[in-house]
CSV table of C-alpha atoms in Angstrom, one decimal:
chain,number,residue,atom,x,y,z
Y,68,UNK,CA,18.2,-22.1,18.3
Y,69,UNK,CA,16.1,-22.6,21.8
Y,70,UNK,CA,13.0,-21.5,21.8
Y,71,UNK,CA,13.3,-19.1,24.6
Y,72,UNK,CA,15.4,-17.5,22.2
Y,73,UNK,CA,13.1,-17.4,19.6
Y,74,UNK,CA,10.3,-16.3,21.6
Y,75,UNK,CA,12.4,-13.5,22.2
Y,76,UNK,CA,13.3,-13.0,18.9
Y,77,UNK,CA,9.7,-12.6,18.1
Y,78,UNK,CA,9.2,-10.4,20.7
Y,79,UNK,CA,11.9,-8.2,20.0
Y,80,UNK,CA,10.1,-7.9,16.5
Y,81,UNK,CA,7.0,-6.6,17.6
Y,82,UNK,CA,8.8,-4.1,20.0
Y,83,UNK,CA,11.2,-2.9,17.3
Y,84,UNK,CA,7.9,-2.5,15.2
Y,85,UNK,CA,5.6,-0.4,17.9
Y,86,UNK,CA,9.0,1.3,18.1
Y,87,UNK,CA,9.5,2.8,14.5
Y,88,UNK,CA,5.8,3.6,14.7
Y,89,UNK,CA,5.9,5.7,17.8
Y,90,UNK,CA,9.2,7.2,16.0
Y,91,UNK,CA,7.4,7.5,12.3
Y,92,UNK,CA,4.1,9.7,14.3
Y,93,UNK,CA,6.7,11.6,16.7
Y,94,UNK,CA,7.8,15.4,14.8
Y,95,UNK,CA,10.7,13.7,13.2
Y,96,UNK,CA,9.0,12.1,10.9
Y,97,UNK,CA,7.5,13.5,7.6
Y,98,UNK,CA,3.7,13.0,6.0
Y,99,UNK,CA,4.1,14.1,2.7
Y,100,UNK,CA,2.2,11.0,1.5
Y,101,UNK,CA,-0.9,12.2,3.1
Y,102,UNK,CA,-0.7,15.4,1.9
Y,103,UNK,CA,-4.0,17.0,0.4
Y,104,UNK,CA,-4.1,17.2,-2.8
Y,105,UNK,CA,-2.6,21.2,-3.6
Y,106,UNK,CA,-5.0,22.7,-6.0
Y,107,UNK,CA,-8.4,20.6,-5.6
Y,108,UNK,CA,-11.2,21.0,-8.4
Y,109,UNK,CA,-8.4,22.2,-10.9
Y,110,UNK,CA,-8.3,21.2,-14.7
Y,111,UNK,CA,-5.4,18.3,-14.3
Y,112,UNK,CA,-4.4,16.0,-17.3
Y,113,UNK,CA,-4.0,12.5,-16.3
Y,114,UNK,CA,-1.4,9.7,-17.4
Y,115,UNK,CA,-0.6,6.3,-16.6
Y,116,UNK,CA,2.9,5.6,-16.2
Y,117,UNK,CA,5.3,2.7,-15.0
Y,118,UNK,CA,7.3,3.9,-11.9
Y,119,UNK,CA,9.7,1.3,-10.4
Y,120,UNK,CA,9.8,1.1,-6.6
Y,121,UNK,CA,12.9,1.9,-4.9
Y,122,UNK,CA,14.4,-1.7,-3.6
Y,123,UNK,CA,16.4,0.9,-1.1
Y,124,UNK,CA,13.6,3.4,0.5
Y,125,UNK,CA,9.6,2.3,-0.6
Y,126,UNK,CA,10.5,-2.0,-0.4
Y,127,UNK,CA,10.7,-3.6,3.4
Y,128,UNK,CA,13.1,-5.7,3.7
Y,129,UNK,CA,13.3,-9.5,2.0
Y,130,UNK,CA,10.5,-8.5,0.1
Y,131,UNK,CA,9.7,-10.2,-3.3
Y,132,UNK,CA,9.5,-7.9,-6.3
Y,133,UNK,CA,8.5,-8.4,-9.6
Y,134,UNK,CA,9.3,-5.5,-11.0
Y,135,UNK,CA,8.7,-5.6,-14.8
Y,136,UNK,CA,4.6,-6.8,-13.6
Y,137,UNK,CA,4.7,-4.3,-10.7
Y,138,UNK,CA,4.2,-7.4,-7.7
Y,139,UNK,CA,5.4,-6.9,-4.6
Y,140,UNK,CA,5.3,-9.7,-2.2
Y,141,UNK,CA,5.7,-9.4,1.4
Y,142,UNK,CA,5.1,-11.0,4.9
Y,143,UNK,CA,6.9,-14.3,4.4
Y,144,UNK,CA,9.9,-12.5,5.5
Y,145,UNK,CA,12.3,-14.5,8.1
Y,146,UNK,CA,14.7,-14.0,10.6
Y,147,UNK,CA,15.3,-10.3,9.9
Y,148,UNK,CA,15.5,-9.0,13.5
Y,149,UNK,CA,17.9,-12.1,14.1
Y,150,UNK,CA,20.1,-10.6,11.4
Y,151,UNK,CA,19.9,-7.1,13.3
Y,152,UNK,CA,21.8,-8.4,16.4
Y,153,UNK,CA,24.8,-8.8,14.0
Y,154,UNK,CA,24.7,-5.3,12.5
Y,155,UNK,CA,24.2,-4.0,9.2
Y,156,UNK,CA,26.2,-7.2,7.7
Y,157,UNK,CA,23.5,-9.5,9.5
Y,158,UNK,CA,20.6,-7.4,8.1
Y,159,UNK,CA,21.9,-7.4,4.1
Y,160,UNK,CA,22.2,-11.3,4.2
Y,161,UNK,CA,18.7,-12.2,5.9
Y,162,UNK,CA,17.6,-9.3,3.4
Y,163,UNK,CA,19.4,-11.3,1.0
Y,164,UNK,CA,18.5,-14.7,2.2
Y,165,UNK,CA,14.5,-13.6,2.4
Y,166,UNK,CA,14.9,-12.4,-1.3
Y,167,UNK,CA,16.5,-15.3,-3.0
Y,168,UNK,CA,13.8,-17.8,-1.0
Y,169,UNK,CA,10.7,-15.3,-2.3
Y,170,UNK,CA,11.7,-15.6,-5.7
Y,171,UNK,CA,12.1,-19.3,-5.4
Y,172,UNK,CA,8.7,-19.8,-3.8
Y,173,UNK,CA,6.4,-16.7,-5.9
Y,174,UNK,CA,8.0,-16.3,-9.2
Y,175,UNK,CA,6.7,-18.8,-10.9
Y,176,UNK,CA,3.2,-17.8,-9.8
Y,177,UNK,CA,4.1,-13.9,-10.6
Y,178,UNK,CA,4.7,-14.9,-13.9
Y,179,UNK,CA,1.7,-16.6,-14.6
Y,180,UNK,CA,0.0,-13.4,-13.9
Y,181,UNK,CA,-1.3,-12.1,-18.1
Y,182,UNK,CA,-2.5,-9.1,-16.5
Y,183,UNK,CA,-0.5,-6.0,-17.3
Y,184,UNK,CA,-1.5,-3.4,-14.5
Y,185,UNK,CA,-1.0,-0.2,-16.4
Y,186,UNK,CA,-3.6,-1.6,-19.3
Y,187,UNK,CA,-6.0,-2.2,-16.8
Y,188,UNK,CA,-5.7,0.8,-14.7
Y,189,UNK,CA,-6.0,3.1,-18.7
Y,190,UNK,CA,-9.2,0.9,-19.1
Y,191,UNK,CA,-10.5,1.5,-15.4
Y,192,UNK,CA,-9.6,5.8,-15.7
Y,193,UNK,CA,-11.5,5.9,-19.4
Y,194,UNK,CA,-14.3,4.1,-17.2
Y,195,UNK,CA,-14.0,6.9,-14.5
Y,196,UNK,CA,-13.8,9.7,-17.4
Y,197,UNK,CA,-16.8,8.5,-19.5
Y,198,UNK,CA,-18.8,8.3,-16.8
Y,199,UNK,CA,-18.2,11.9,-15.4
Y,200,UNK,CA,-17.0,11.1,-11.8
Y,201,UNK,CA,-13.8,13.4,-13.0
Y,202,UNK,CA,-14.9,16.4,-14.5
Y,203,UNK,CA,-11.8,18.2,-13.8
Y,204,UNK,CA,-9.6,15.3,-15.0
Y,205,UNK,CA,-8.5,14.4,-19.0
Y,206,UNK,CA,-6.1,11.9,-20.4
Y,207,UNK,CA,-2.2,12.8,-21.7
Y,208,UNK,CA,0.0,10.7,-23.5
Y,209,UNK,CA,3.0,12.7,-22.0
Y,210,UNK,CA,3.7,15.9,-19.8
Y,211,UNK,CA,0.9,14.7,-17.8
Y,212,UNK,CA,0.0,16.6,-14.7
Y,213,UNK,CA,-0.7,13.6,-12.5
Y,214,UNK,CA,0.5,10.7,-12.9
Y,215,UNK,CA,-0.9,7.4,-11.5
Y,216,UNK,CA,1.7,4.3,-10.8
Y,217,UNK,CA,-0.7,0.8,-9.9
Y,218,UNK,CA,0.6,-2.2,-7.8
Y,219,UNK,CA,-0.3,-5.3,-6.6
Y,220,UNK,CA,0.6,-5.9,-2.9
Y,221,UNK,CA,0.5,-9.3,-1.7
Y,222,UNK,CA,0.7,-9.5,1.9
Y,223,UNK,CA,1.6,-13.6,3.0
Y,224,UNK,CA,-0.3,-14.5,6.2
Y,225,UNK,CA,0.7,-17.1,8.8
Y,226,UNK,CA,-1.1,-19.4,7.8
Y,227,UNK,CA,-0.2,-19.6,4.0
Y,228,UNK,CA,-3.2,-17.4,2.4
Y,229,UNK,CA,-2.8,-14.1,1.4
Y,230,UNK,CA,-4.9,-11.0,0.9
Y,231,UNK,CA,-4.2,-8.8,-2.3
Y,232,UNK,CA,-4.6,-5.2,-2.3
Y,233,UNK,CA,-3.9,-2.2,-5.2
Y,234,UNK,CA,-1.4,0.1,-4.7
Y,235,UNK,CA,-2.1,3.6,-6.5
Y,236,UNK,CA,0.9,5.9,-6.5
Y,237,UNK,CA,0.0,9.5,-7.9
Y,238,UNK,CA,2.3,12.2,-8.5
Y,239,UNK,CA,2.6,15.9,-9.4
Y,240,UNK,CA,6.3,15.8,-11.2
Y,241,UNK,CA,8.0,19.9,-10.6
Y,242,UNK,CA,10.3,21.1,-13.2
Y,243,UNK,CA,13.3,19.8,-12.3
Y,244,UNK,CA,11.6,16.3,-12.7
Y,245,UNK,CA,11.2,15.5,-8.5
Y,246,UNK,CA,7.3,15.4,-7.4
Y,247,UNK,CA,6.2,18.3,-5.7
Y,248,UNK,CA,2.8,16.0,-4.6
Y,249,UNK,CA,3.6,12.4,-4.5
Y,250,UNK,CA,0.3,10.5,-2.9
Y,251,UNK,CA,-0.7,6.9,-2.5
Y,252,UNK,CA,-4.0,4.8,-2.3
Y,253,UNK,CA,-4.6,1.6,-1.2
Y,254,UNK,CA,-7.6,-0.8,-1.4
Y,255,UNK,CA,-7.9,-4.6,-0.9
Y,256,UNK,CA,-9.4,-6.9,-3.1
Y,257,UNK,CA,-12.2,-9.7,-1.9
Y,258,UNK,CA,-10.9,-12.7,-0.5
Y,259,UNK,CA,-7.7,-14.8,1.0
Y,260,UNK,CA,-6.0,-17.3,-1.3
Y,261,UNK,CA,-2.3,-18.5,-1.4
Y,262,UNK,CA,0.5,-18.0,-3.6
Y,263,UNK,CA,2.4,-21.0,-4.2
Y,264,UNK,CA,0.5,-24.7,-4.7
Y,265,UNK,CA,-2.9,-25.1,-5.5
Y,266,UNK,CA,-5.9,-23.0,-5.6
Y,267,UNK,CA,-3.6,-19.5,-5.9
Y,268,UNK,CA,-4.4,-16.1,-6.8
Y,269,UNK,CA,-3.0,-16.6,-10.6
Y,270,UNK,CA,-5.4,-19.4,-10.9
Y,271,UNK,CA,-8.1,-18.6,-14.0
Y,272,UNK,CA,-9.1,-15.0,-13.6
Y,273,UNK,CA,-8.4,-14.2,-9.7
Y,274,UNK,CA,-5.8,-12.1,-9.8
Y,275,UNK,CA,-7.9,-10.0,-12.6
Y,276,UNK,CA,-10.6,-9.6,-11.0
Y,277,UNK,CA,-9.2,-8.9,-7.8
Y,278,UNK,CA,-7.3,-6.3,-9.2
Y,279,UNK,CA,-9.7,-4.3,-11.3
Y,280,UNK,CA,-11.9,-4.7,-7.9
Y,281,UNK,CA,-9.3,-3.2,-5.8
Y,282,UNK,CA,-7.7,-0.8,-8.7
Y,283,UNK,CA,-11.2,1.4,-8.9
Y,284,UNK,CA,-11.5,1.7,-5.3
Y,285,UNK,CA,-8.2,3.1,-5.6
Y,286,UNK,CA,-9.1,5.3,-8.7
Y,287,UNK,CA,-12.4,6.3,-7.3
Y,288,UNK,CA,-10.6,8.0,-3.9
Y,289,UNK,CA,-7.9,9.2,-5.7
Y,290,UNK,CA,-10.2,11.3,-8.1
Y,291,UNK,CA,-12.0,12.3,-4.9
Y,292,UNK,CA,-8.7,13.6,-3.5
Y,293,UNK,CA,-8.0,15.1,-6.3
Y,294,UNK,CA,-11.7,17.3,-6.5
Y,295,UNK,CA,-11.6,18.0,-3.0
Y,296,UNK,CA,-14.4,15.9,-1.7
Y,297,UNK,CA,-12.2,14.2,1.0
Y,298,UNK,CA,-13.6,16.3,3.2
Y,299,UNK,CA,-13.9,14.9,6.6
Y,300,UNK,CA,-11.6,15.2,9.7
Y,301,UNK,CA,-12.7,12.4,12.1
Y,302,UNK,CA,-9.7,11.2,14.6
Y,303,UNK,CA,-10.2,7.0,14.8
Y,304,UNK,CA,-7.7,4.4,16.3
Y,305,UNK,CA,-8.4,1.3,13.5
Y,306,UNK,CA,-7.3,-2.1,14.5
Y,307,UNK,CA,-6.8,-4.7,12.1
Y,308,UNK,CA,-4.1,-6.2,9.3
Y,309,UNK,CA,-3.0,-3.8,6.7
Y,310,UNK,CA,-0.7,-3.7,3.8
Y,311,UNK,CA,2.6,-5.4,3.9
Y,312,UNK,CA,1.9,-6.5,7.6
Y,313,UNK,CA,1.1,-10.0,8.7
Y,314,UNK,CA,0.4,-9.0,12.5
Y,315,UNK,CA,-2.5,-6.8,13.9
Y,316,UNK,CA,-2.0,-3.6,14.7
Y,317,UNK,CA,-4.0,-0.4,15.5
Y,318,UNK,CA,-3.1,2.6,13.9
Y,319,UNK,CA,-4.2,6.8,14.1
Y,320,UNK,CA,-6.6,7.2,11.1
Y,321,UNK,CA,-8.2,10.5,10.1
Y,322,UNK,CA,-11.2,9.5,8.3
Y,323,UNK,CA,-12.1,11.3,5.5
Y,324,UNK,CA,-14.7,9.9,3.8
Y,325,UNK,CA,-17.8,7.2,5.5
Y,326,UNK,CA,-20.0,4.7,4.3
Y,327,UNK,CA,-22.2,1.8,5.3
Y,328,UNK,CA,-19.2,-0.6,4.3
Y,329,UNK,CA,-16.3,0.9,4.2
Y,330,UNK,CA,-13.8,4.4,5.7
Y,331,UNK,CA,-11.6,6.3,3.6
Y,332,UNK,CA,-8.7,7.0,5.9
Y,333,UNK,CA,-5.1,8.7,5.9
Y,334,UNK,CA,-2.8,6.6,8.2
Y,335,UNK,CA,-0.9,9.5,10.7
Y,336,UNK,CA,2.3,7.5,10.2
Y,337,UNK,CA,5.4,8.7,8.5
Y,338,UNK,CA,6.5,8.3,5.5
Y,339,UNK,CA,9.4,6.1,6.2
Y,340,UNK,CA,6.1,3.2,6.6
Y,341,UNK,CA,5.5,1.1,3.7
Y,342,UNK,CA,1.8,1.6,4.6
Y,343,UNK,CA,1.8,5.1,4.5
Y,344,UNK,CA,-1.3,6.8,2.4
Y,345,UNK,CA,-4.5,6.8,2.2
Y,346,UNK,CA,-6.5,3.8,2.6
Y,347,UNK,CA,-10.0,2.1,1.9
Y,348,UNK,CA,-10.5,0.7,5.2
Y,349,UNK,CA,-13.6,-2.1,4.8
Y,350,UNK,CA,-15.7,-1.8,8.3
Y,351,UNK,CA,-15.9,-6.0,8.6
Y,352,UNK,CA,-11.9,-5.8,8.8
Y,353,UNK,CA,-11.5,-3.1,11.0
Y,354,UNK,CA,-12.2,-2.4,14.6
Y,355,UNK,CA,-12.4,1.1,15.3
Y,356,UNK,CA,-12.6,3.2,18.4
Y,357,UNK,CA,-12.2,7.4,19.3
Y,358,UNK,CA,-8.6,8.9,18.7
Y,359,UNK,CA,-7.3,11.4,20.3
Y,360,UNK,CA,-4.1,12.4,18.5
Y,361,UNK,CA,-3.1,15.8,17.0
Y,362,UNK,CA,-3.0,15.7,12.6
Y,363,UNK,CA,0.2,15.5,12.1
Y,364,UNK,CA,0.4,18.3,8.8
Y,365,UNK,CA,-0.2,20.7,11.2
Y,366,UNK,CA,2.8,21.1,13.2
């Protein structure tokens, strides 16, 4: 392949990319995974449960994903906009292709990860219960009213590193078993380390730590949602790397929540994003500037 065509190629990427967002913020799209939570400072009960991602409508495309630990790799995807120029066929092998080469190169770290995500998250949520920062909430063993699905995103960088972040899916399950709230948190855990070779996140107690770090970020907005204390509505363009993206973007935020080190932010991007939710956004990774742009829950 030249590499005037693969310029393009990359090109082409990008552009598809600032495509689907400008279609996933247009009044097409949906942003039911932003949505407030719908009775705030309400008795809830609370369980943790495992919830697999759907491979066909939540995953991007090549990604890796251990499902039985809940690890989702991403960003070491190839050649899936070349697949796109020979139709759907072209898309399901480099899919294919980008699967089969992620489980070669991460499952073998993956599965020296001992740490089960849904014991850690119980410890972290008795933490948050004992210590009275969720009045309103109390633990179920079933029929809970929320329930809260963790995940570890891994997002593969350029230059071989990675950042981590938790992935908190809550849900409010209606009677005929489909959520009638389904939210999501995210929060990124300290550092940049690889995957595969030396030094990786699995080494000694990393991916631990990291976790529990980036697990009661998660846990701490989410019970915050859930007692209506989100409460700001400040309009920001944020520029920086998110989750599941290995390029820079800057995105509409509506900030609801400030400190010193950190904003609390839901993306205005539809569903159909990966990324969608609402996310700890740490002010040294993030460039922020005025936004202009209407909420999109109120059309």
């Amino acid at each position: 392949m030249s590499s005037s065509l693969v310029q393009h190629l990359k090109s082409s990427a990008r552009c598809s990319l600032l495509v689907t967002l400008v279609l996933l913020t247009s009044g097409c799209a949906s942003f039911n995974r932003i949505a407030e939570y719908p009775t705030p400072a309400q008795p809830a009960t609370v369980a943790v449960v495992s919830k697999p991602m759907s491979k066909m409508t939540e995953l991007p495309l090549g990604v890796y994903y251990d499902e039985p630990r809940q690890i989702i790799v991403t960003g070491h995807q190839k050649g899936l906009f070349a697949g796109m120029m020979f139709g759907l066929v072209g898309v399901m092998v480099a899919d294919q292709m980008n699967k089969s080469s992620g489980s070669a190169k991460y499952a073998d770290d993956s599965a020296q990860s001992g740490t089960d995500l849904g014991t850690l998250t119980r410890e972290l949520l008795a933490t948050t219960l004992g210590s009275g920062q969720a009045p309103h909430w109390s633990l179920a063993t079933q029929n809970a009213g929320v329930r809260l699905t963790p995940y570890a995103v891994f997002t593969v960088e350029k230059s071989g590193g990675s950042r981590l972040y938790a992935m908190l899916r809550a849900e409010i399950i209606g009677p005929d078993g489909s959520p009638t709230w389904s939210a999501r948190y995210f929060a990124r855990a300290p550092g940049i380390h690889p995957l595969d070779g030396e030094n990786t996140w699995m080494k000694e107690t990393r991916f631990h730590d990291g976790m529990r770090a980036a697990l009661a970020r998660a846990i701490a907005v989410c019970v915050d949602d859930t007692h209506g204390r989100l409460t700001g509505k400040n309009h920001l363009l944020a520029k920086g790397y998110y989750p599941y993206l290995n390029i820079e973007l800057e995105l509409p935020a509506i900030v609801v929540q400030e400190t010193p080190e950190y904003l609390v932010a839901r993306l205005a991007i539809g569903d159909a994003m990966v990324l969608a939710g609402t996310h700890v956004l740490d002010r040294a990774d993030y460039t922020v500037k005025p936004g202009t742009f209407k909420d999109p829950r109120n059309r």
